Amino acid sequence: MIEFISKKIINILIIFALVLQVIIYLYNQRPLITNFSKKQITVENFSTIALSNSGITKIGSEKLNKIDEDNIYLEGKSFLENKEYKIYGNNINISLSEEISSSNEAVEVVNSMGILSAQGFKSIENEGKIIFKGKVKLILND
Amino acid sequence: MIKLFYMLIYLFILSNANSESYVKAGESLVWDSDNKNYIANGDVIFKNEKFIAYADKMVANYIEENNSEIFTIIELFDNVIIEFKNETFKGNYAIYTRNDNIIKLTGNVSIESPTRLLTGYELIADINNNKRILNSANDESLVEVLLDNNADN
């Protein structure tokens, strides 16, 4: 009698485990399928040239993360460089359609006026403006 | 001998640090390359080889010359203090033109040196010719003062 009951319990446990595996399988599959089309593209230690309405900008970073068709996130040490300036910073966001790049981390800029350091920046390329945030120091060329 | 060498290096670094020209801002600095200016906000300090200026806001226009940018006109707004040698100019607004090296201050201006303090409405400081012109607000009050700084204050 006891042997019969324990066999029943073992069978129930096996069935339960199989059902659990099926559930896990199903729930694992769905997100993989849906995420596939939205997968981020990541490139490490890269440097490239981007062509925009306002000119050519050279972009480089320890890690480039393509968030979507319009947004790029430069992770780690990064730089933006064009004919007017070189911006060296960390963790820079770029919106390609709006031509806006920004960062809330320390940044250093070299241009024909001198060397500038700030605690963050927002560059609006199509307006020709760069807003440097926080304490800013611009050392002028002699 | 080594001590003298280190002292010379220290003096060289110190003299270079003091001759450095810069702009500092406490809140933000906007570089507008289309309009060729820089706008600095919050506890602004501007230093060049002639003077050091403090204000709440600064707008500096520049030109491009031989692949470098040079400030031509500098405007300072609110709580303006300019230190030039042993003189201190104060006012609500100041404009400096690099071409003629003239600083013009308006609004409750004062000129202070170790031996004198003068106040007025407008101060024109001609740095090249070492002359100061202090004007009153209108014709009825005070007088126009012409200060020749060669008189050694």
mmCIF file of C-alpha atoms in Angstrom:
data_model
loop_
_atom_site.group_PDB
_atom_site.id
_atom_site.type_symbol
_atom_site.label_atom_id
_atom_site.label_comp_id
_atom_site.label_asym_id
_atom_site.label_seq_id
_atom_site.Cartn_x
_atom_site.Cartn_y
_atom_site.Cartn_z
ATOM 1 C CA MET A 1 0.000 0.000 0.000
ATOM 2 C CA ILE A 2 2.792 2.412 1.024
ATOM 3 C CA GLU A 3 4.765 1.412 -2.049
ATOM 4 C CA PHE A 4 1.736 2.182 -4.235
ATOM 5 C CA ILE A 5 1.291 5.615 -2.669
ATOM 6 C CA SER A 6 4.975 6.535 -3.013
ATOM 7 C CA LYS A 7 4.933 5.467 -6.697
ATOM 8 C CA LYS A 8 1.911 7.709 -7.205
ATOM 9 C CA ILE A 9 3.696 10.622 -5.539
ATOM 10 C CA ILE A 10 6.780 10.063 -7.682
ATOM 11 C CA ASN A 11 4.604 9.988 -10.830
ATOM 12 C CA ILE A 12 2.853 13.199 -9.800
ATOM 13 C CA LEU A 13 6.202 14.865 -9.159
ATOM 14 C CA ILE A 14 7.519 13.740 -12.566
ATOM 15 C CA ILE A 15 4.388 15.081 -14.301
ATOM 16 C CA PHE A 16 4.700 18.338 -12.334
ATOM 17 C CA ALA A 17 8.358 18.677 -13.335
ATOM 18 C CA LEU A 18 7.500 18.064 -17.010
ATOM 19 C CA VAL A 19 4.734 20.695 -16.912
ATOM 20 C CA LEU A 20 7.141 23.116 -15.262
ATOM 21 C CA GLN A 21 9.706 22.504 -17.994
ATOM 22 C CA VAL A 22 7.099 23.113 -20.694
ATOM 23 C CA ILE A 23 6.115 26.412 -19.009
ATOM 24 C CA ILE A 24 9.753 27.474 -18.719
ATOM 25 C CA TYR A 25 10.346 26.544 -22.359
ATOM 26 C CA LEU A 26 7.356 28.561 -23.562
ATOM 27 C CA TYR A 27 8.180 31.614 -21.494
ATOM 28 C CA ASN A 28 11.808 31.504 -22.562
ATOM 29 C CA GLN A 29 10.972 31.338 -26.237
ATOM 30 C CA ARG A 30 8.583 34.288 -26.482
ATOM 31 C CA PRO A 31 10.877 37.106 -25.333
ATOM 32 C CA LEU A 32 13.668 35.789 -27.513
ATOM 33 C CA ILE A 33 11.476 35.990 -30.581
ATOM 34 C CA THR A 34 10.105 39.458 -29.804
ATOM 35 C CA ASN A 35 13.488 40.881 -28.831
ATOM 36 C CA PHE A 36 15.241 39.679 -31.898
ATOM 37 C CA SER A 37 14.138 42.551 -34.104
ATOM 38 C CA LYS A 38 14.948 45.175 -31.385
ATOM 39 C CA LYS A 39 18.345 43.786 -30.524
ATOM 40 C CA GLN A 40 21.026 46.409 -29.875
ATOM 41 C CA ILE A 41 24.055 46.414 -32.088
ATOM 42 C CA THR A 42 27.237 46.834 -30.099
ATOM 43 C CA VAL A 43 30.682 47.477 -31.499
ATOM 44 C CA GLU A 44 33.767 47.762 -29.328
ATOM 45 C CA ASN A 45 36.762 50.077 -29.847
ATOM 46 C CA PHE A 46 35.497 51.619 -33.004
ATOM 47 C CA SER A 47 35.976 54.841 -34.901
ATOM 48 C CA THR A 48 33.868 55.965 -37.831
ATOM 49 C CA ILE A 49 32.891 58.966 -39.886
ATOM 50 C CA ALA A 50 29.305 60.219 -39.812
ATOM 51 C CA LEU A 51 27.946 62.478 -42.529
ATOM 52 C CA SER A 52 25.242 64.917 -41.426
ATOM 53 C CA ASN A 53 23.642 68.099 -42.773
ATOM 54 C CA SER A 54 26.135 70.171 -40.797
ATOM 55 C CA GLY A 55 29.210 68.366 -42.060
ATOM 56 C CA ILE A 56 31.433 65.433 -41.386
ATOM 57 C CA THR A 57 31.940 64.257 -37.807
ATOM 58 C CA LYS A 58 34.397 61.612 -36.753
ATOM 59 C CA ILE A 59 33.084 59.491 -33.908
ATOM 60 C CA GLY A 60 35.019 57.106 -31.719
ATOM 61 C CA SER A 61 34.317 55.163 -28.564
ATOM 62 C CA GLU A 62 35.271 52.218 -26.408
ATOM 63 C CA LYS A 63 31.827 50.805 -27.136
ATOM 64 C CA LEU A 64 29.167 51.914 -29.584
ATOM 65 C CA ASN A 65 25.601 50.874 -28.794
ATOM 66 C CA LYS A 66 23.057 51.376 -31.513
ATOM 67 C CA ILE A 67 19.870 51.887 -29.509
ATOM 68 C CA ASP A 68 17.592 52.182 -32.538
ATOM 69 C CA GLU A 69 17.664 53.610 -36.046
ATOM 70 C CA ASP A 70 17.965 57.139 -34.676
ATOM 71 C CA ASN A 71 19.936 56.891 -31.445
ATOM 72 C CA ILE A 72 23.498 55.904 -30.657
ATOM 73 C CA TYR A 73 25.047 55.634 -27.218
ATOM 74 C CA LEU A 74 28.813 55.924 -26.991
ATOM 75 C CA GLU A 75 29.803 54.019 -23.886
ATOM 76 C CA GLY A 76 33.046 54.658 -22.021
ATOM 77 C CA LYS A 77 35.740 57.002 -23.296
ATOM 78 C CA SER A 78 34.470 58.617 -26.477
ATOM 79 C CA PHE A 79 35.170 61.460 -28.853
ATOM 80 C CA LEU A 80 33.473 63.595 -31.481
ATOM 81 C CA GLU A 81 35.594 65.490 -33.938
ATOM 82 C CA ASN A 82 34.850 67.847 -36.823
ATOM 83 C CA LYS A 83 36.485 70.802 -38.547
ATOM 84 C CA GLU A 84 35.641 73.146 -35.653
ATOM 85 C CA TYR A 85 36.267 71.105 -32.517
ATOM 86 C CA LYS A 86 37.299 67.901 -30.826
ATOM 87 C CA ILE A 87 35.148 66.774 -27.890
ATOM 88 C CA TYR A 88 36.562 64.156 -25.531
ATOM 89 C CA GLY A 89 34.148 62.703 -22.984
ATOM 90 C CA ASN A 90 32.433 59.667 -21.562
ATOM 91 C CA ASN A 91 29.048 58.090 -22.226
ATOM 92 C CA ILE A 92 27.738 60.313 -25.009
ATOM 93 C CA ASN A 93 24.217 60.114 -26.456
ATOM 94 C CA ILE A 94 23.690 60.963 -30.117
ATOM 95 C CA SER A 95 20.383 61.589 -31.841
ATOM 96 C CA LEU A 96 21.050 61.326 -35.562
ATOM 97 C CA SER A 97 17.812 62.896 -36.836
ATOM 98 C CA GLU A 98 17.982 65.882 -34.460
ATOM 99 C CA GLU A 99 21.784 66.148 -34.771
ATOM 100 C CA ILE A 100 22.084 66.465 -31.007
ATOM 101 C CA SER A 101 24.819 64.919 -28.920
ATOM 102 C CA SER A 102 24.982 65.206 -25.142
ATOM 103 C CA SER A 103 26.608 63.928 -22.010
ATOM 104 C CA ASN A 104 26.265 64.616 -18.309
ATOM 105 C CA GLU A 105 29.851 63.668 -17.602
ATOM 106 C CA ALA A 106 33.102 65.611 -17.608
ATOM 107 C CA VAL A 107 34.125 66.748 -21.040
ATOM 108 C CA GLU A 108 37.162 68.400 -22.604
ATOM 109 C CA VAL A 109 37.012 70.352 -25.822
ATOM 110 C CA VAL A 110 39.784 71.587 -28.053
ATOM 111 C CA ASN A 111 38.934 74.301 -30.574
ATOM 112 C CA SER A 112 40.647 77.258 -32.162
ATOM 113 C CA MET A 113 39.853 79.426 -29.100
ATOM 114 C CA GLY A 114 41.610 77.136 -26.633
ATOM 115 C CA ILE A 115 40.964 74.193 -24.343
ATOM 116 C CA LEU A 116 37.664 73.964 -22.508
ATOM 117 C CA SER A 117 36.644 71.728 -19.640
ATOM 118 C CA ALA A 118 33.068 71.337 -18.357
ATOM 119 C CA GLN A 119 30.870 68.979 -16.389
ATOM 120 C CA GLY A 120 28.666 68.061 -19.333
ATOM 121 C CA PHE A 121 27.527 69.279 -22.725
ATOM 122 C CA LYS A 122 24.757 69.392 -25.277
ATOM 123 C CA SER A 123 25.679 70.037 -28.886
ATOM 124 C CA ILE A 124 22.917 71.173 -31.256
ATOM 125 C CA GLU A 125 24.669 70.869 -34.597
ATOM 126 C CA ASN A 126 22.009 72.416 -36.836
ATOM 127 C CA GLU A 127 21.972 75.555 -34.652
ATOM 128 C CA GLY A 128 25.749 75.687 -34.373
ATOM 129 C CA LYS A 129 25.532 75.759 -30.589
ATOM 130 C CA ILE A 130 27.247 73.797 -27.866
ATOM 131 C CA ILE A 131 25.999 74.301 -24.315
ATOM 132 C CA PHE A 132 28.554 73.418 -21.676
ATOM 133 C CA LYS A 133 27.071 72.663 -18.287
ATOM 134 C CA GLY A 134 28.233 73.181 -14.716
ATOM 135 C CA LYS A 135 31.546 74.776 -13.882
ATOM 136 C CA VAL A 136 33.304 75.642 -17.104
ATOM 137 C CA LYS A 137 36.858 76.773 -17.741
ATOM 138 C CA LEU A 138 38.106 77.884 -21.123
ATOM 139 C CA ILE A 139 41.856 78.433 -21.296
ATOM 140 C CA LEU A 140 42.494 80.797 -24.162
ATOM 141 C CA ASN A 141 45.257 80.390 -26.717
ATOM 142 C CA ASP A 142 47.804 83.166 -26.510
ATOM 143 C CA MET B 1 72.570 74.275 -6.922
ATOM 144 C CA ILE B 2 69.713 71.762 -7.245
ATOM 145 C CA LYS B 3 67.552 73.930 -4.981
ATOM 146 C CA LEU B 4 68.186 76.909 -7.209
ATOM 147 C CA PHE B 5 67.251 74.835 -10.247
ATOM 148 C CA TYR B 6 63.950 73.739 -8.651
ATOM 149 C CA MET B 7 63.252 77.327 -7.594
ATOM 150 C CA LEU B 8 63.742 78.540 -11.157
ATOM 151 C CA ILE B 9 61.376 75.853 -12.480
ATOM 152 C CA TYR B 10 58.809 76.785 -9.805
ATOM 153 C CA LEU B 11 59.059 80.476 -10.705
ATOM 154 C CA PHE B 12 58.718 79.633 -14.399
ATOM 155 C CA ILE B 13 55.552 77.577 -13.766
ATOM 156 C CA LEU B 14 54.153 80.254 -11.441
ATOM 157 C CA SER B 15 54.739 83.044 -13.943
ATOM 158 C CA ASN B 16 53.119 80.991 -16.712
ATOM 159 C CA ALA B 17 50.115 80.186 -14.528
ATOM 160 C CA ASN B 18 49.608 83.849 -13.716
ATOM 161 C CA SER B 19 49.834 84.938 -17.355
ATOM 162 C CA GLU B 20 47.197 82.431 -18.448
ATOM 163 C CA SER B 21 44.170 83.934 -20.198
ATOM 164 C CA TYR B 22 40.858 82.223 -19.497
ATOM 165 C CA VAL B 23 37.105 82.352 -19.102
ATOM 166 C CA LYS B 24 35.442 80.670 -16.154
ATOM 167 C CA ALA B 25 31.711 80.219 -15.632
ATOM 168 C CA GLY B 26 29.896 78.776 -12.618
ATOM 169 C CA GLU B 27 26.699 77.656 -14.365
ATOM 170 C CA SER B 28 27.122 77.294 -18.102
ATOM 171 C CA LEU B 29 28.904 78.456 -21.202
ATOM 172 C CA VAL B 30 27.305 78.482 -24.637
ATOM 173 C CA TRP B 31 29.481 78.462 -27.731
ATOM 174 C CA ASP B 32 27.454 79.801 -30.644
ATOM 175 C CA SER B 33 29.590 79.259 -33.735
ATOM 176 C CA ASP B 34 26.888 80.618 -36.101
ATOM 177 C CA ASN B 35 26.827 84.001 -34.339
ATOM 178 C CA LYS B 36 30.494 83.764 -33.346
ATOM 179 C CA ASN B 37 30.126 84.338 -29.656
ATOM 180 C CA TYR B 38 30.443 82.735 -26.248
ATOM 181 C CA ILE B 39 27.850 83.357 -23.535
ATOM 182 C CA ALA B 40 28.946 82.579 -19.985
ATOM 183 C CA ASN B 41 26.561 82.496 -17.039
ATOM 184 C CA GLY B 42 27.018 82.508 -13.263
ATOM 185 C CA ASP B 43 30.089 83.843 -11.424
ATOM 186 C CA VAL B 44 31.916 84.619 -14.630
ATOM 187 C CA ILE B 45 35.618 85.413 -14.569
ATOM 188 C CA PHE B 46 37.431 86.660 -17.637
ATOM 189 C CA LYS B 47 41.182 87.160 -17.583
ATOM 190 C CA ASN B 48 43.483 88.370 -20.312
ATOM 191 C CA GLU B 49 46.959 89.885 -20.373
ATOM 192 C CA LYS B 50 45.521 93.320 -19.449
ATOM 193 C CA PHE B 51 42.937 92.809 -16.720
ATOM 194 C CA ILE B 52 40.712 90.423 -14.812
ATOM 195 C CA ALA B 53 36.939 90.894 -14.831
ATOM 196 C CA TYR B 54 34.110 89.433 -12.749
ATOM 197 C CA ALA B 55 30.388 89.517 -13.590
ATOM 198 C CA ASP B 56 27.171 87.513 -13.480
ATOM 199 C CA LYS B 57 27.061 87.142 -17.249
ATOM 200 C CA MET B 58 29.421 87.626 -20.170
ATOM 201 C CA VAL B 59 28.905 87.756 -23.922
ATOM 202 C CA ALA B 60 32.147 87.609 -25.882
ATOM 203 C CA ASN B 61 32.211 88.074 -29.653
ATOM 204 C CA TYR B 62 35.092 86.690 -31.627
ATOM 205 C CA ILE B 63 36.616 86.624 -35.083
ATOM 206 C CA GLU B 64 38.617 83.907 -36.785
ATOM 207 C CA GLU B 65 42.147 84.900 -37.690
ATOM 208 C CA ASN B 66 44.947 82.608 -38.872
ATOM 209 C CA ASN B 67 43.066 79.466 -37.809
ATOM 210 C CA SER B 68 42.470 80.766 -34.305
ATOM 211 C CA GLU B 69 39.620 82.624 -32.626
ATOM 212 C CA ILE B 70 40.207 86.011 -30.996
ATOM 213 C CA PHE B 71 37.807 87.891 -28.738
ATOM 214 C CA THR B 72 37.028 91.322 -30.162
ATOM 215 C CA ILE B 73 34.204 92.665 -27.995
ATOM 216 C CA ILE B 74 33.407 91.520 -24.474
ATOM 217 C CA GLU B 75 30.222 92.558 -22.705
ATOM 218 C CA LEU B 76 29.791 92.022 -18.970
ATOM 219 C CA PHE B 77 26.438 92.184 -17.222
ATOM 220 C CA ASP B 78 25.509 92.739 -13.558
ATOM 221 C CA ASN B 79 27.867 93.131 -10.608
ATOM 222 C CA VAL B 80 30.775 93.939 -12.857
ATOM 223 C CA ILE B 81 34.182 94.265 -11.234
ATOM 224 C CA ILE B 82 37.305 94.847 -13.295
ATOM 225 C CA GLU B 83 40.755 94.795 -11.749
ATOM 226 C CA PHE B 84 43.452 96.567 -13.714
ATOM 227 C CA LYS B 85 46.850 96.954 -12.035
ATOM 228 C CA ASN B 86 46.082 98.718 -8.742
ATOM 229 C CA GLU B 87 42.680 100.023 -9.843
ATOM 230 C CA THR B 88 39.245 98.470 -9.453
ATOM 231 C CA PHE B 89 36.358 99.516 -11.686
ATOM 232 C CA LYS B 90 32.807 98.620 -10.722
ATOM 233 C CA GLY B 91 29.509 99.001 -12.572
ATOM 234 C CA ASN B 92 26.308 97.325 -13.744
ATOM 235 C CA TYR B 93 27.456 96.853 -17.306
ATOM 236 C CA ALA B 94 30.786 96.939 -19.115
ATOM 237 C CA ILE B 95 31.946 96.647 -22.687
ATOM 238 C CA TYR B 96 35.555 96.072 -23.689
ATOM 239 C CA THR B 97 36.767 96.505 -27.251
ATOM 240 C CA ARG B 98 40.048 94.806 -28.002
ATOM 241 C CA ASN B 99 40.902 96.996 -30.992
ATOM 242 C CA ASP B 100 41.310 100.198 -28.990
ATOM 243 C CA ASN B 101 41.725 98.625 -25.539
ATOM 244 C CA ILE B 102 38.932 100.725 -24.056
ATOM 245 C CA ILE B 103 36.633 99.577 -21.259
ATOM 246 C CA LYS B 104 33.349 101.450 -20.891
ATOM 247 C CA LEU B 105 31.313 100.911 -17.740
ATOM 248 C CA THR B 106 27.822 102.237 -17.032
ATOM 249 C CA GLY B 107 25.372 102.232 -14.112
ATOM 250 C CA ASN B 108 26.601 103.149 -10.628
ATOM 251 C CA VAL B 109 30.226 103.032 -11.594
ATOM 252 C CA SER B 110 33.162 103.553 -9.323
ATOM 253 C CA ILE B 111 36.889 103.704 -9.735
ATOM 254 C CA GLU B 112 38.967 102.788 -6.759
ATOM 255 C CA SER B 113 42.708 102.944 -6.247
ATOM 256 C CA PRO B 114 44.848 102.934 -3.082
ATOM 257 C CA THR B 115 44.477 106.711 -2.781
ATOM 258 C CA ARG B 116 41.052 107.583 -4.179
ATOM 259 C CA LEU B 117 37.466 106.483 -4.710
ATOM 260 C CA LEU B 118 35.331 108.193 -7.330
ATOM 261 C CA THR B 119 31.788 107.370 -8.314
ATOM 262 C CA GLY B 120 29.596 108.315 -11.252
ATOM 263 C CA TYR B 121 27.316 106.972 -13.931
ATOM 264 C CA GLU B 122 29.751 106.191 -16.715
ATOM 265 C CA LEU B 123 33.440 105.367 -16.762
ATOM 266 C CA ILE B 124 35.612 105.146 -19.834
ATOM 267 C CA ALA B 125 38.978 103.558 -19.158
ATOM 268 C CA ASP B 126 41.444 104.001 -21.989
ATOM 269 C CA ILE B 127 44.086 101.417 -21.183
ATOM 270 C CA ASN B 128 46.503 102.243 -24.017
ATOM 271 C CA ASN B 129 46.602 105.952 -23.170
ATOM 272 C CA ASN B 130 46.230 105.366 -19.426
ATOM 273 C CA LYS B 131 43.291 107.760 -19.126
ATOM 274 C CA ARG B 132 39.982 107.539 -17.274
ATOM 275 C CA ILE B 133 36.881 109.612 -17.969
ATOM 276 C CA LEU B 134 34.183 109.584 -15.314
ATOM 277 C CA ASN B 135 30.800 111.072 -16.226
ATOM 278 C CA SER B 136 27.787 111.848 -14.068
ATOM 279 C CA ALA B 137 24.252 110.714 -14.881
ATOM 280 C CA ASN B 138 23.144 114.117 -16.210
ATOM 281 C CA ASP B 139 24.379 117.632 -16.777
ATOM 282 C CA GLU B 140 23.030 118.940 -13.476
ATOM 283 C CA SER B 141 24.748 116.574 -11.148
ATOM 284 C CA LEU B 142 28.467 116.311 -10.574
ATOM 285 C CA VAL B 143 31.085 116.930 -13.238
ATOM 286 C CA GLU B 144 33.087 115.154 -15.840
ATOM 287 C CA VAL B 145 36.440 114.062 -14.491
ATOM 288 C CA LEU B 146 39.434 113.390 -16.649
ATOM 289 C CA LEU B 147 42.006 111.309 -14.858
ATOM 290 C CA ASP B 148 45.445 110.994 -16.263
ATOM 291 C CA ASN B 149 46.943 107.963 -14.636
ATOM 292 C CA ASN B 150 50.470 109.102 -15.387
ATOM 293 C CA ALA B 151 49.973 111.336 -12.370
ATOM 294 C CA ASP B 152 50.445 108.126 -10.332
ATOM 295 C CA ASN B 153 47.009 108.215 -8.672
#
